[in-house]
Short mmCIF file of C-alpha atoms in Angstrom, two decimals:
data_model
loop_
_atom_site.label_atom_id
_atom_site.label_comp_id
_atom_site.label_asym_id
_atom_site.label_seq_id
_atom_site.Cartn_x
_atom_site.Cartn_y
_atom_site.Cartn_z
CA MET A 1 -174.66 -31.46 -77.88
CA ASP A 2 -174.84 -34.57 -75.73
CA ALA A 3 -171.13 -34.40 -75.06
CA ASP A 4 -171.38 -30.75 -74.05
CA THR A 5 -174.26 -31.41 -71.65
CA SER A 6 -172.45 -34.38 -70.13
CA THR A 7 -169.31 -32.34 -69.57
CA ALA A 8 -171.40 -29.47 -68.08
CA SER A 9 -173.19 -31.82 -65.69
CA ALA A 10 -169.85 -33.38 -64.71
CA ALA A 11 -168.43 -29.90 -64.09
CA GLY A 12 -171.51 -28.99 -62.02
CA ALA A 13 -171.16 -32.14 -59.99
CA ALA A 14 -167.50 -31.40 -59.52
CA THR A 15 -168.31 -27.91 -58.33
CA GLU A 16 -170.99 -29.13 -55.87
CA THR A 17 -168.98 -31.91 -54.28
CA PRO A 18 -166.38 -29.72 -52.59
CA GLU A 19 -169.05 -27.61 -50.88
CA ASP A 20 -171.01 -30.65 -49.75
CA SER A 21 -167.91 -32.46 -48.69
CA GLY A 22 -166.64 -29.37 -46.88
CA SER A 23 -169.87 -28.97 -44.88
CA PHE A 24 -169.88 -32.69 -44.01
CA THR A 25 -166.28 -32.62 -42.84
CA THR A 26 -166.95 -29.66 -40.53
CA VAL A 27 -169.70 -31.61 -38.75
CA LYS A 28 -167.36 -34.55 -38.37
CA TYR A 29 -164.69 -32.23 -37.02
CA LYS A 30 -167.03 -30.86 -34.35
CA LYS A 31 -168.03 -34.33 -33.17
CA ALA A 32 -164.45 -35.46 -33.08
CA HIS A 33 -163.50 -32.34 -31.14
CA LYS A 34 -166.28 -32.93 -28.64
CA ARG A 35 -165.17 -36.49 -28.08
CA LYS A 36 -161.66 -35.33 -27.49
CA ARG A 37 -162.86 -32.85 -24.88
CA ASP A 38 -164.84 -35.55 -23.07
CA GLY A 39 -161.82 -37.77 -23.05
CA ALA A 40 -159.71 -34.89 -21.75
CA ASP A 41 -162.22 -34.27 -18.91
CA MET A 42 -162.11 -37.93 -17.95
CA ASP A 43 -158.36 -37.80 -17.90
CA THR A 44 -158.34 -34.75 -15.66
CA GLU A 45 -160.82 -36.34 -13.25
CA GLY A 46 -158.65 -39.40 -12.92
CA HIS A 47 -155.64 -37.14 -12.49
CA VAL A 48 -157.29 -35.22 -9.67
CA ALA A 49 -158.51 -38.40 -7.97
CA SER A 50 -155.00 -39.78 -7.88
CA LYS A 51 -153.74 -36.67 -6.06
CA ARG A 52 -156.05 -36.79 -3.02
CA PRO A 53 -154.34 -35.67 0.18
CA GLN A 54 -153.47 -38.29 2.74
CA PHE A 55 -153.39 -37.07 6.33
CA PRO A 56 -151.51 -38.92 9.07
CA PRO A 57 -153.52 -40.20 12.07
CA ILE A 58 -154.00 -37.68 14.90
CA SER A 59 -152.59 -38.54 18.28
CA SER A 60 -154.81 -38.47 21.38
CA ASP A 61 -152.91 -35.47 22.77
CA LYS A 62 -153.72 -33.32 19.74
CA LEU A 63 -157.32 -34.54 19.69
CA LYS A 64 -157.96 -33.17 23.18
CA GLY A 65 -157.06 -29.65 22.18
CA PRO A 66 -156.60 -26.89 24.76
CA ASP A 67 -157.77 -27.24 28.34
CA GLU A 68 -161.50 -26.75 28.82
CA MET A 69 -163.34 -25.42 31.83
CA ARG A 70 -166.90 -25.73 33.14
CA LYS A 71 -168.45 -23.49 35.79
CA VAL A 72 -171.36 -24.46 38.05
CA ALA A 73 -173.02 -21.61 39.95
CA VAL A 74 -173.72 -22.21 43.64
CA PRO A 75 -176.73 -20.46 45.22
CA ALA A 76 -176.46 -19.03 48.71
CA HIS A 77 -178.44 -21.77 50.47
CA ARG A 78 -176.05 -24.49 49.17
CA TYR A 79 -172.80 -22.93 50.48
CA THR A 80 -172.91 -24.77 53.81
CA PRO A 81 -173.74 -28.24 52.36
CA LEU A 82 -171.01 -27.75 49.75
CA LYS A 83 -168.49 -26.87 52.45
CA GLU A 84 -169.46 -29.87 54.58
CA ASN A 85 -169.33 -32.36 51.68
CA TRP A 86 -166.42 -30.81 49.77
CA LEU A 87 -164.08 -33.74 50.38
CA LYS A 88 -166.67 -36.23 49.05
CA ILE A 89 -167.11 -34.09 45.92
CA PHE A 90 -163.43 -33.34 45.45
CA THR A 91 -162.12 -36.93 45.70
CA PRO A 92 -163.95 -38.68 42.81
CA ILE A 93 -163.45 -35.73 40.44
CA VAL A 94 -159.68 -35.60 40.99
CA GLU A 95 -158.82 -39.27 41.56
CA ASN A 96 -161.26 -41.06 39.23
CA LEU A 97 -161.75 -38.51 36.43
CA GLN A 98 -158.27 -36.88 36.59
CA LEU A 99 -159.67 -33.35 36.57
CA GLN A 100 -158.88 -30.17 38.46
CA VAL A 101 -161.60 -28.58 40.61
CA ARG A 102 -161.84 -25.53 42.84
CA PHE A 103 -164.44 -23.24 44.41
CA ASN A 104 -164.02 -19.62 43.35
CA LEU A 105 -164.92 -17.44 46.33
CA LYS A 106 -165.27 -14.27 44.25
CA THR A 107 -167.66 -15.57 41.60
CA ARG A 108 -169.24 -18.26 43.84
CA ASN A 109 -168.74 -20.92 41.15
CA VAL A 110 -167.35 -24.44 41.22
CA GLU A 111 -164.77 -24.49 38.41
CA ILE A 112 -163.80 -27.81 36.82
CA LYS A 113 -160.89 -27.93 34.39
CA THR A 114 -159.13 -30.57 32.30
CA CYS A 115 -155.39 -31.17 32.54
CA LYS A 116 -152.70 -33.23 30.82
CA ASP A 117 -153.62 -36.32 32.90
CA THR A 118 -157.25 -36.32 31.69
CA GLN A 119 -157.78 -39.38 29.52
CA ASP A 120 -161.49 -39.31 28.64
CA ILE A 121 -162.94 -36.23 26.95
CA SER A 122 -166.42 -36.86 28.42
CA SER A 123 -165.08 -36.73 32.00
CA LEU A 124 -165.65 -32.96 32.12
CA THR A 125 -169.35 -33.36 31.34
CA ARG A 126 -169.76 -36.11 33.93
CA ALA A 127 -168.07 -34.03 36.61
CA SER A 128 -170.19 -30.96 35.86
CA ASP A 129 -173.38 -33.07 35.97
CA PHE A 130 -172.26 -34.56 39.30
CA VAL A 131 -171.69 -31.13 40.86
CA LYS A 132 -174.89 -29.75 39.36
CA ALA A 133 -176.92 -32.65 40.82
CA PHE A 134 -175.51 -31.93 44.29
CA ILE A 135 -176.24 -28.21 43.95
CA LEU A 136 -179.85 -29.02 43.02
CA GLY A 137 -180.27 -30.89 46.31
CA PHE A 138 -179.42 -34.56 45.69
CA GLN A 139 -177.28 -36.49 48.15
CA VAL A 140 -173.63 -36.99 47.25
CA GLU A 141 -174.10 -40.76 47.10
CA ASP A 142 -176.98 -40.43 44.63
CA ALA A 143 -175.24 -37.82 42.50
CA LEU A 144 -172.11 -40.00 42.38
CA ALA A 145 -174.00 -42.44 40.15
CA LEU A 146 -173.75 -39.87 37.33
CA ILE A 147 -169.98 -40.49 37.29
CA ARG A 148 -170.17 -44.27 37.52
CA LEU A 149 -173.03 -44.96 35.09
CA ASP A 150 -173.57 -43.73 31.54
CA GLU A 151 -177.35 -43.94 31.16
CA LEU A 152 -178.37 -41.56 33.96
CA PHE A 153 -179.84 -38.12 33.33
CA LEU A 154 -181.15 -35.08 35.18
CA GLU A 155 -184.52 -33.51 34.42
CA SER A 156 -186.06 -30.43 36.00
CA PHE A 157 -189.43 -28.81 35.54
CA ASP A 158 -191.75 -26.42 37.36
CA VAL A 159 -195.09 -27.37 38.86
CA THR A 160 -196.69 -24.38 37.11
CA ASP A 161 -195.51 -25.77 33.75
CA VAL A 162 -197.98 -28.64 34.15
CA LYS A 163 -200.87 -26.51 35.43
CA PRO A 164 -200.86 -22.76 36.15
CA LEU A 165 -201.66 -22.82 39.88
CA LYS A 166 -201.41 -20.02 42.43
CA GLY A 167 -201.71 -19.58 46.19
CA ASP A 168 -203.22 -22.44 48.18
CA HIS A 169 -203.87 -24.50 45.04
CA LEU A 170 -200.12 -24.53 44.32
CA SER A 171 -199.33 -25.48 47.92
CA ARG A 172 -201.81 -28.36 47.85
CA ALA A 173 -200.32 -29.65 44.58
CA ILE A 174 -196.83 -29.68 46.11
CA GLY A 175 -198.27 -31.40 49.19
CA ARG A 176 -199.84 -34.12 47.02
CA ILE A 177 -196.44 -34.80 45.42
CA ALA A 178 -194.65 -35.06 48.77
CA GLY A 179 -197.38 -36.84 50.73
CA LYS A 180 -197.61 -37.16 54.49
CA GLY A 181 -194.05 -37.27 55.81
CA GLY A 182 -192.76 -37.67 52.25
CA LYS A 183 -194.54 -41.01 51.81
CA THR A 184 -195.79 -40.36 48.28
CA LYS A 185 -192.41 -39.12 47.05
CA PHE A 186 -190.60 -42.13 48.54
CA THR A 187 -193.10 -44.53 46.97
CA ILE A 188 -192.61 -43.00 43.52
CA GLU A 189 -188.83 -43.16 43.99
CA ASN A 190 -188.86 -46.82 45.02
CA VAL A 191 -191.23 -48.01 42.29
CA THR A 192 -189.60 -46.05 39.42
CA LYS A 193 -186.02 -46.45 40.76
CA THR A 194 -185.33 -42.71 40.61
CA ARG A 195 -184.43 -39.91 43.00
CA ILE A 196 -186.71 -36.87 43.33
CA VAL A 197 -186.01 -33.48 44.89
CA LEU A 198 -188.75 -30.93 45.62
CA ALA A 199 -187.38 -27.40 45.86
CA GLU A 200 -190.29 -24.96 46.25
CA THR A 201 -192.11 -25.18 42.89
CA LYS A 202 -189.23 -26.99 41.14
CA VAL A 203 -189.11 -30.76 40.69
CA HIS A 204 -185.76 -32.44 39.93
CA ILE A 205 -185.60 -36.10 38.87
CA LEU A 206 -182.45 -38.25 38.61
CA GLY A 207 -182.53 -41.62 36.84
CA SER A 208 -182.56 -43.43 33.52
CA PHE A 209 -184.65 -42.17 30.60
CA GLN A 210 -187.48 -44.69 30.97
CA ASN A 211 -187.64 -44.35 34.75
CA ILE A 212 -187.69 -40.54 34.54
CA LYS A 213 -190.60 -40.81 32.13
CA MET A 214 -192.62 -42.95 34.59
CA ALA A 215 -191.84 -40.69 37.55
CA ARG A 216 -192.68 -37.54 35.57
CA LEU A 217 -196.03 -39.01 34.50
CA ALA A 218 -196.92 -39.87 38.10
CA ILE A 219 -195.97 -36.41 39.38
CA CYS A 220 -197.94 -34.71 36.59
CA ASN A 221 -201.03 -36.77 37.48
CA LEU A 222 -200.69 -35.73 41.12
CA ILE A 223 -200.39 -32.06 40.12
CA LEU A 224 -203.51 -32.35 37.95
CA GLY A 225 -205.49 -33.68 40.94
CA SER A 226 -205.42 -37.49 40.74
CA PRO A 227 -205.61 -39.25 44.13
CA PRO A 228 -202.36 -40.92 45.25
CA SER A 229 -203.93 -44.39 45.39
CA LYS A 230 -204.79 -44.25 41.69
CA VAL A 231 -201.32 -42.96 40.83
CA TYR A 232 -199.72 -45.83 42.82
CA GLY A 233 -201.72 -48.38 40.85
CA ASN A 234 -200.80 -46.86 37.49
CA ILE A 235 -197.11 -46.74 38.42
CA ARG A 236 -197.04 -50.37 39.51
CA VAL A 237 -198.73 -51.50 36.29
CA VAL A 238 -196.25 -49.56 34.12
CA ALA A 239 -193.28 -50.76 36.20
CA SER A 240 -194.36 -54.40 35.91
CA ARG A 241 -194.72 -54.06 32.14
CA THR A 242 -191.26 -52.56 31.75
CA ALA A 243 -189.80 -55.31 33.97
CA GLU A 244 -191.37 -57.97 31.76
CA ARG A 245 -189.86 -56.38 28.64
CA PHE A 246 -186.35 -56.55 30.02
#
């Protein structure tokens, strides 16, 4: 009896081991398969990284692209000044910036265009800013600084943007900005080292960023009703502080 039971238990153990071993091997097979897939992904990533495209450097001629053009509209009251100062405007644009410029009589626009001799891509923007500054009312000599210097900007705003004024109140605000014989405007220009143009209700300022900020603050205070003497004092204090910083 003992021999029979021992043989039966051995047979049962023999019959159980293949199932258990089979289930265990399948789990091992899955893990091994997963590891192989990870390794394959790593191989493919390295394979793709090795085949990155290498582009040759672009020449300056191809970087420029096709010729570009800028148009600056000319209002009717600036035709005569443009005609009188055309040679002063034409010469620096063509000789210094190597651009082409013309005045289109049909569309009444100053057209500025690049050509094969243009070396600097930013020359077109400088030339358009130069012409735009002259059209707004600045002198040619003052507007020419936009071509020579990099850190000069144009800013324009309306008097009614600061305070909605009408009629005589608007006229008095413009008079406070200009002053008697233009004294107030000249004082602001000299202290802040900017150039200011008053064209009806429009105010145009030419200068560096910090100087434009000082001049704009002074003009806004005058529009809001501050007396010129107080504005002069505030400007001088701010100007002295900025001079000490630099």
